[in-house]
Short mmCIF file of C-alpha atoms and ligand atoms in Angstrom, two decimals:
data_model
loop_
_atom_site.label_atom_id
_atom_site.label_comp_id
_atom_site.label_asym_id
_atom_site.label_seq_id
_atom_site.Cartn_x
_atom_site.Cartn_y
_atom_site.Cartn_z
CA UNK A 252 -22.38 -21.22 -37.69
CA UNK A 253 -24.94 -22.71 -35.36
CA UNK A 254 -22.44 -25.28 -34.23
CA UNK A 255 -19.81 -22.68 -33.65
CA UNK A 256 -22.20 -20.74 -31.50
CA UNK A 257 -22.89 -23.77 -29.36
CA UNK A 258 -19.24 -24.50 -29.02
CA UNK A 259 -18.30 -21.04 -27.98
CA UNK A 260 -21.17 -21.08 -25.47
CA UNK A 261 -19.86 -24.29 -24.02
CA UNK A 262 -16.34 -22.94 -23.84
CA UNK A 263 -17.66 -19.83 -22.23
CA UNK A 264 -19.46 -21.68 -19.44
CA UNK A 265 -16.55 -23.99 -18.77
CA UNK A 266 -14.30 -20.94 -18.64
CA UNK A 267 -16.64 -19.44 -16.11
CA UNK A 268 -16.69 -22.62 -14.05
CA UNK A 269 -12.94 -22.70 -14.11
CA UNK A 270 -12.79 -19.12 -12.85
CA UNK A 271 -15.25 -19.93 -10.08
CA UNK A 272 -13.30 -23.00 -9.07
CA UNK A 273 -10.09 -21.07 -9.08
CA UNK A 274 -11.67 -18.45 -6.87
CA UNK A 275 -13.04 -21.05 -4.47
CA UNK A 276 -9.67 -22.72 -4.30
CA UNK A 277 -7.99 -19.40 -3.66
CA UNK A 278 -10.47 -18.63 -0.89
CA UNK A 279 -9.74 -21.96 0.77
CA UNK A 280 -6.04 -21.42 0.38
CA UNK A 281 -6.31 -17.98 1.94
CA UNK A 282 -8.12 -19.40 4.94
CA UNK A 283 -5.39 -22.00 5.39
CA UNK A 284 -2.68 -19.42 4.85
CA UNK A 285 -3.95 -17.45 7.84
CA UNK A 286 -4.05 -20.57 10.02
CA UNK A 287 -0.67 -21.82 8.86
CA UNK A 288 1.15 -18.52 9.06
CA UNK A 289 2.13 -18.42 5.42
CA UNK A 290 2.11 -14.63 5.20
CA UNK A 291 5.09 -12.39 5.71
CA UNK A 292 5.54 -8.67 5.76
CA UNK A 293 8.25 -7.06 3.66
CA UNK A 294 9.34 -3.48 4.17
CA UNK A 295 10.22 -0.92 1.55
CA UNK A 296 12.07 2.20 2.69
CA UNK A 297 10.88 5.72 1.99
CA UNK A 298 13.74 8.10 1.57
CA UNK A 299 13.90 11.81 2.20
CA UNK A 300 15.00 13.48 -1.05
CA UNK A 301 17.21 16.12 0.46
CA UNK A 302 18.88 14.27 3.35
CA UNK A 303 18.88 10.86 1.68
CA UNK A 304 17.80 9.28 4.95
CA UNK A 305 15.23 6.56 5.48
CA UNK A 306 12.29 8.21 7.22
CA UNK A 307 9.90 5.33 7.14
CA UNK A 308 8.92 2.03 5.59
CA UNK A 309 5.85 0.69 3.86
CA UNK A 310 4.62 -2.72 5.00
CA UNK A 311 3.81 -4.95 2.01
CA UNK A 312 2.32 -8.37 2.46
CA UNK A 313 3.90 -11.46 0.93
CA UNK A 314 2.36 -14.89 0.64
CA UNK A 315 4.72 -17.83 0.59
CA UNK A 316 2.59 -20.74 -0.55
CA UNK A 317 4.11 -24.15 0.37
CA UNK A 318 3.87 -25.51 -3.18
CA UNK A 319 3.07 -22.53 -5.40
CA UNK A 320 5.85 -20.32 -4.08
CA UNK A 321 5.51 -16.57 -3.73
CA UNK A 322 2.09 -15.30 -4.74
CA UNK A 323 2.04 -11.54 -5.40
CA UNK A 324 -0.55 -9.37 -3.59
CA UNK A 325 -2.04 -8.33 -6.93
CA UNK A 326 -3.24 -11.92 -7.31
CA UNK A 327 -4.74 -12.52 -3.88
CA UNK A 328 -5.74 -9.14 -2.40
CA UNK A 329 -8.73 -8.72 -4.77
CA UNK A 330 -10.01 -12.19 -3.83
CA UNK A 331 -9.29 -11.56 -0.16
CA UNK A 332 -11.45 -8.45 -0.48
CA UNK A 333 -14.27 -10.23 -2.29
CA UNK A 334 -14.35 -13.00 0.31
CA UNK A 335 -13.77 -10.60 3.24
CA UNK A 336 -10.69 -12.61 4.18
CA UNK A 337 -8.93 -9.24 3.97
CA UNK A 338 -10.34 -8.48 7.44
CA UNK A 339 -8.25 -11.02 9.39
CA UNK A 340 -5.35 -10.68 6.93
CA UNK A 341 -5.32 -6.89 7.13
CA UNK A 342 -5.46 -6.99 10.90
CA UNK A 343 -2.55 -9.41 10.94
CA UNK A 344 -0.44 -7.07 8.77
CA UNK A 345 -1.31 -4.09 10.96
CA UNK A 346 -0.39 -5.86 14.21
CA UNK A 347 2.79 -7.27 12.68
CA UNK A 348 3.93 -3.90 11.35
CA UNK A 349 3.23 -2.16 14.67
CA UNK A 350 5.14 -4.82 16.58
CA UNK A 351 8.03 -4.48 14.15
CA UNK A 352 8.26 -0.73 14.59
CA UNK A 353 8.25 -1.19 18.37
CA UNK A 354 10.93 -3.82 18.14
CA UNK A 355 13.15 -1.60 15.96
CA UNK A 356 12.69 1.21 18.43
CA UNK A 357 13.77 -1.08 21.27
CA UNK A 358 16.79 -2.29 19.29
CA UNK A 359 17.89 1.33 18.94
CA UNK A 360 17.27 1.94 15.26
CA UNK A 361 16.46 5.54 14.32
CA UNK A 362 12.80 6.45 14.73
CA UNK A 363 10.69 5.65 11.70
CA UNK A 364 7.11 5.62 10.61
CA UNK A 365 5.48 2.50 9.27
CA UNK A 366 2.83 2.72 6.57
CA UNK A 367 0.18 0.06 6.30
CA UNK A 368 -2.22 -0.34 3.38
CA UNK A 369 -5.90 -0.42 4.22
CA UNK A 370 -8.67 -1.99 2.18
CA UNK A 371 -12.08 -0.39 1.90
CA UNK A 372 -13.56 -3.58 3.40
CA UNK A 373 -11.58 -3.07 6.59
CA UNK A 374 -12.68 0.52 7.00
CA UNK A 375 -16.32 -0.47 6.58
CA UNK A 376 -16.25 -2.77 9.61
CA UNK A 377 -18.14 -1.26 12.53
CA UNK A 378 -15.36 -2.23 14.95
CA UNK A 379 -12.55 -0.88 12.76
CA UNK A 380 -11.61 2.06 15.00
CA UNK A 381 -11.74 -0.08 18.12
CA UNK A 382 -9.38 -2.59 16.52
CA UNK A 383 -6.91 0.13 15.62
CA UNK A 384 -7.02 1.49 19.15
CA UNK A 385 -6.45 -1.88 20.69
CA UNK A 386 -3.50 -2.65 18.38
CA UNK A 387 -1.89 0.67 19.31
CA UNK A 388 -2.40 -0.06 22.97
CA UNK A 389 -1.22 -3.64 22.79
CA UNK A 390 1.97 -2.84 20.84
CA UNK A 391 2.68 0.39 22.69
CA UNK A 392 3.70 2.37 19.63
CA UNK A 393 3.23 6.09 19.32
CA UNK A 394 0.21 6.72 17.06
CA UNK A 395 2.30 9.26 15.15
CA UNK A 396 4.59 6.40 14.04
CA UNK A 397 1.71 4.76 12.24
CA UNK A 398 0.65 5.89 8.80
CA UNK A 399 -2.37 4.38 7.09
CA UNK A 400 -2.44 4.32 3.30
CA UNK A 401 -5.78 4.64 1.59
CA UNK A 402 -6.28 4.80 -2.15
CA UNK A 403 -8.32 7.53 -3.71
CA UNK A 404 -10.63 4.85 -5.13
CA UNK A 405 -11.39 3.71 -1.59
CA UNK A 406 -12.19 7.24 -0.55
CA UNK A 407 -14.40 7.87 -3.55
CA UNK A 408 -16.50 4.75 -2.83
CA UNK A 409 -18.19 6.66 -0.05
CA UNK A 410 -16.57 10.01 0.48
CA UNK A 411 -18.53 11.18 3.52
CA UNK A 412 -18.23 7.93 5.40
CA UNK A 413 -14.52 7.44 4.69
CA UNK A 414 -13.73 11.05 5.49
CA UNK A 415 -15.35 10.66 8.90
CA UNK A 416 -13.27 7.57 9.62
CA UNK A 417 -10.13 9.36 8.47
CA UNK A 418 -10.88 12.26 10.78
CA UNK A 419 -11.38 9.88 13.70
CA UNK A 420 -8.02 8.23 12.91
CA UNK A 421 -6.37 11.63 12.79
CA UNK A 422 -7.80 12.47 16.21
CA UNK A 423 -5.98 9.39 17.51
CA UNK A 424 -2.74 10.90 16.19
CA UNK A 425 -2.37 8.50 13.25
CA UNK A 426 -1.07 9.87 9.96
CA UNK A 427 -3.07 9.44 6.77
CA UNK A 428 -1.59 8.89 3.37
CA UNK A 429 -3.47 9.11 0.09
CA UNK A 430 -2.17 6.24 -2.05
CA UNK A 431 -2.02 5.87 -5.85
CA UNK A 432 -2.81 9.53 -6.42
CA UNK A 433 -3.51 10.22 -10.07
CA UNK A 434 -4.44 6.65 -10.90
CA UNK A 435 -8.17 6.82 -10.32
CA UNK A 436 -10.77 9.54 -10.53
CA UNK A 437 -8.48 12.05 -9.01
CA UNK A 438 -9.79 15.47 -8.51
CA UNK A 439 -7.71 18.16 -6.94
CA UNK A 440 -10.98 19.54 -5.63
CA UNK A 441 -11.66 16.95 -2.99
CA UNK A 442 -8.08 17.16 -1.74
CA UNK A 443 -9.12 20.33 0.05
CA UNK A 444 -11.82 18.47 1.92
CA UNK A 445 -9.53 15.71 3.12
CA UNK A 446 -7.25 16.05 6.09
CA UNK A 447 -4.42 13.96 4.79
CA UNK A 448 -0.76 14.20 5.82
CA UNK A 449 0.85 12.50 2.85
CA UNK A 450 0.10 12.20 -0.84
CA UNK A 451 1.68 9.43 -2.87
CA UNK A 452 2.07 10.14 -6.57
CA UNK A 453 1.32 6.98 -8.48
CA UNK A 454 4.07 5.17 -10.36
CA UNK A 455 2.26 5.76 -13.65
CA UNK A 456 3.08 9.47 -13.37
CA UNK A 457 6.65 8.84 -12.32
CA UNK A 458 7.25 6.40 -15.19
CA UNK A 459 7.26 8.95 -17.97
CA UNK A 460 7.93 12.11 -16.06
CA UNK A 461 11.25 12.65 -17.78
CA UNK A 462 9.75 12.46 -21.27
CA UNK A 463 6.25 13.82 -21.05
CA UNK A 464 5.88 17.61 -20.64
CA UNK A 465 2.19 17.29 -19.90
CA UNK A 466 2.79 14.85 -17.02
CA UNK A 467 5.52 17.12 -15.69
CA UNK A 468 3.14 20.05 -15.50
CA UNK A 469 0.55 17.95 -13.69
CA UNK A 470 3.03 16.57 -11.18
CA UNK A 471 4.40 20.04 -10.53
CA UNK A 472 0.89 21.40 -9.93
CA UNK A 473 0.07 18.50 -7.59
CA UNK A 474 3.26 18.98 -5.56
CA UNK A 475 2.77 22.74 -5.25
CA UNK A 476 -0.84 22.35 -4.27
CA UNK A 477 -0.03 19.64 -1.70
CA UNK A 478 2.66 21.83 -0.17
CA UNK A 479 0.31 24.76 0.10
CA UNK A 480 -1.89 22.48 2.22
CA UNK A 481 1.05 21.24 4.31
CA UNK A 482 0.93 17.79 2.76
CA UNK A 483 4.11 15.77 2.29
CA UNK A 484 4.58 14.35 -1.20
CA UNK A 485 6.03 10.90 -1.83
CA UNK A 486 6.79 9.66 -5.35
CA UNK A 487 6.16 5.94 -5.88
CA UNK A 488 8.03 3.56 -8.12
CA UNK A 489 11.12 5.68 -8.72
CA UNK A 490 13.54 3.54 -10.68
CA UNK A 491 16.04 5.86 -12.31
CA UNK A 492 18.31 8.75 -11.36
CA UNK A 493 16.73 10.85 -14.08
CA UNK A 494 13.35 10.46 -12.40
CA UNK A 495 14.91 11.17 -9.02
CA UNK A 496 16.61 14.36 -10.17
CA UNK A 497 13.51 15.54 -11.91
CA UNK A 498 11.29 14.97 -8.89
CA UNK A 499 13.82 16.70 -6.70
CA UNK A 500 13.76 19.74 -8.97
CA UNK A 501 9.98 19.80 -8.55
CA UNK A 502 10.42 19.85 -4.75
CA UNK A 503 9.00 16.39 -4.13
CA UNK A 504 9.72 15.45 -0.49
CA UNK A 505 10.32 11.71 -0.49
CA UNK A 506 10.85 8.80 -2.83
CA UNK A 507 10.08 5.14 -2.69
CA UNK A 508 11.23 2.77 -5.40
CA UNK A 509 13.63 0.21 -6.74
CA UNK A 510 16.26 2.93 -7.29
CA UNK A 511 16.80 2.92 -3.56
CA UNK A 512 15.48 -0.50 -2.56
CA UNK A 513 12.93 -3.19 -3.30
CA UNK A 514 10.67 -4.29 -0.44
CA UNK A 515 12.85 -6.36 1.91
CA UNK A 516 12.32 -9.06 4.52
CA UNK A 517 12.98 -7.91 8.11
CA UNK A 518 16.59 -9.10 8.36
CA UNK A 519 17.64 -7.37 5.16
CA UNK A 520 15.79 -4.22 6.14
CA UNK A 521 17.72 -4.19 9.42
CA UNK A 522 20.97 -4.64 7.57
CA UNK A 523 20.14 -1.68 5.42
CA UNK A 524 19.33 0.47 8.45
CA UNK A 525 22.61 -0.54 10.09
CA UNK A 526 24.56 0.47 7.02
CA UNK A 527 22.73 3.80 7.29
CA UNK A 528 22.59 3.68 3.55
CA UNK A 529 22.14 7.07 2.00
CA UNK A 530 21.07 7.89 -1.47
P1 C2E B 1895 0.89 -0.17 -3.45
O1 C2E B 1895 0.33 0.11 -2.10
O2 C2E B 1895 0.77 0.90 -4.47
O3 C2E B 1895 2.40 -0.59 -3.22
C1 C2E B 1895 3.46 -0.28 -4.08
C2 C2E B 1895 3.78 -1.45 -5.00
O4 C2E B 1895 4.76 -1.06 -5.95
C3 C2E B 1895 4.39 -2.64 -4.27
O5 C2E B 1895 3.99 -3.81 -4.97
C4 C2E B 1895 5.88 -2.42 -4.45
O6 C2E B 1895 6.65 -3.60 -4.35
C5 C2E B 1895 5.90 -1.88 -5.86
N1 C2E B 1895 7.06 -1.04 -6.13
C6 C2E B 1895 7.72 -0.23 -5.29
N2 C2E B 1895 8.73 0.42 -5.91
C7 C2E B 1895 8.70 0.00 -7.20
C8 C2E B 1895 9.50 0.32 -8.35
O7 C2E B 1895 10.43 1.11 -8.33
N3 C2E B 1895 9.15 -0.33 -9.51
C9 C2E B 1895 8.13 -1.21 -9.60
N4 C2E B 1895 7.86 -1.78 -10.76
N5 C2E B 1895 7.35 -1.52 -8.53
C10 C2E B 1895 7.65 -0.91 -7.34
P2 C2E B 1895 3.45 -5.11 -4.19
O8 C2E B 1895 4.23 -5.30 -2.93
O9 C2E B 1895 3.41 -6.21 -5.18
O10 C2E B 1895 1.97 -4.70 -3.78
C11 C2E B 1895 1.01 -4.44 -4.76
C12 C2E B 1895 -0.24 -3.85 -4.15
O11 C2E B 1895 -0.88 -4.79 -3.29
C13 C2E B 1895 0.03 -2.63 -3.27
O12 C2E B 1895 0.20 -1.49 -4.09
C14 C2E B 1895 -1.24 -2.61 -2.43
O13 C2E B 1895 -2.29 -2.03 -3.16
C15 C2E B 1895 -1.53 -4.09 -2.27
N6 C2E B 1895 -1.04 -4.53 -0.94
C16 C2E B 1895 0.19 -4.94 -0.57
N7 C2E B 1895 0.21 -5.25 0.75
C17 C2E B 1895 -1.03 -5.01 1.23
C18 C2E B 1895 -1.66 -5.14 2.52
O14 C2E B 1895 -1.04 -5.50 3.54
N8 C2E B 1895 -2.99 -4.80 2.59
C19 C2E B 1895 -3.69 -4.36 1.50
N9 C2E B 1895 -4.99 -4.06 1.66
N10 C2E B 1895 -3.13 -4.23 0.29
C20 C2E B 1895 -1.82 -4.55 0.15
CA1 CA B 1896 0.57 1.66 -0.62
CA1 CA B 1897 0.61 3.05 -4.31
CA1 CA B 1898 0.77 2.35 -7.60
#
């Protein structure tokens, strides 16, 4: 038994070392990825439920590693946050997305909003608001075309502080979207204190909405409450017509999900807009 204990201790430490090494390697790789332009932005359309039209897109980062291939954000965003590499990376996504929206406007595509995900680390930077202002100025987009997505977990980290930042962003004319609603410590109570424009119902709720009566009641209550506060509701991760129809019957405003389209690289997104694809 004693031996076993020693062994498992040894395995444990080597496991830990491996994790640390992996993290260090990832950090290095992230630094190189910024320098070598290995990131891309994909766009996933958001569709209006009643008109079937694309009203906006969400910018989602992609990392094309030269040897490892596509690395999903779920694998590198947490490390980028821990190492603060999310600051330059997040700024890059923001600038890229704003330029893209401007370019689409110039090419004559119908007006759209672009949503960009923000990390709590970015918001905490003292120069965060100045950076946003300068990106808006530099790209020349209307602030109302930019939507910033913030998760409820981010907001709950420091409610007062984040709420102040959100209010400052709103004063600039930027739209605020509450991401992953229902996934974290959601409380309908603090919704009243937040001046958000959009609420995104997390995929977890959408997944079993057609089967689970309890979930249905919650989603219905959330949508009604949001509407009473003039908040637009977007359902995330809609994959089936059954889910679509159900959400429509609950008066959900917009959908985003594989049913309509996966996130697409720029060229394919443009193709889709040219086809004026309707749901
Ligand atoms: P999110 O903001 O909740 O984004 C939605 C995720 O769900 C995306 O995953 C999208 O591809 C996926 N998705 C959309 N529709 C469906 C569907 O119908 N079915 C399924 N199974 N999935 C669907 P993705 O692109 O892998 O991004 C994962 C997360 O990484 C995002 O979740 C967001 O939290 C984070 N992320 C992505 N890009 C950025 C970024 O530029 N900055 C920051 N800070 N985070 C980002
Ligand atoms: Ca999002
Ligand atoms: Ca989300
Ligand atoms: Ca989600």
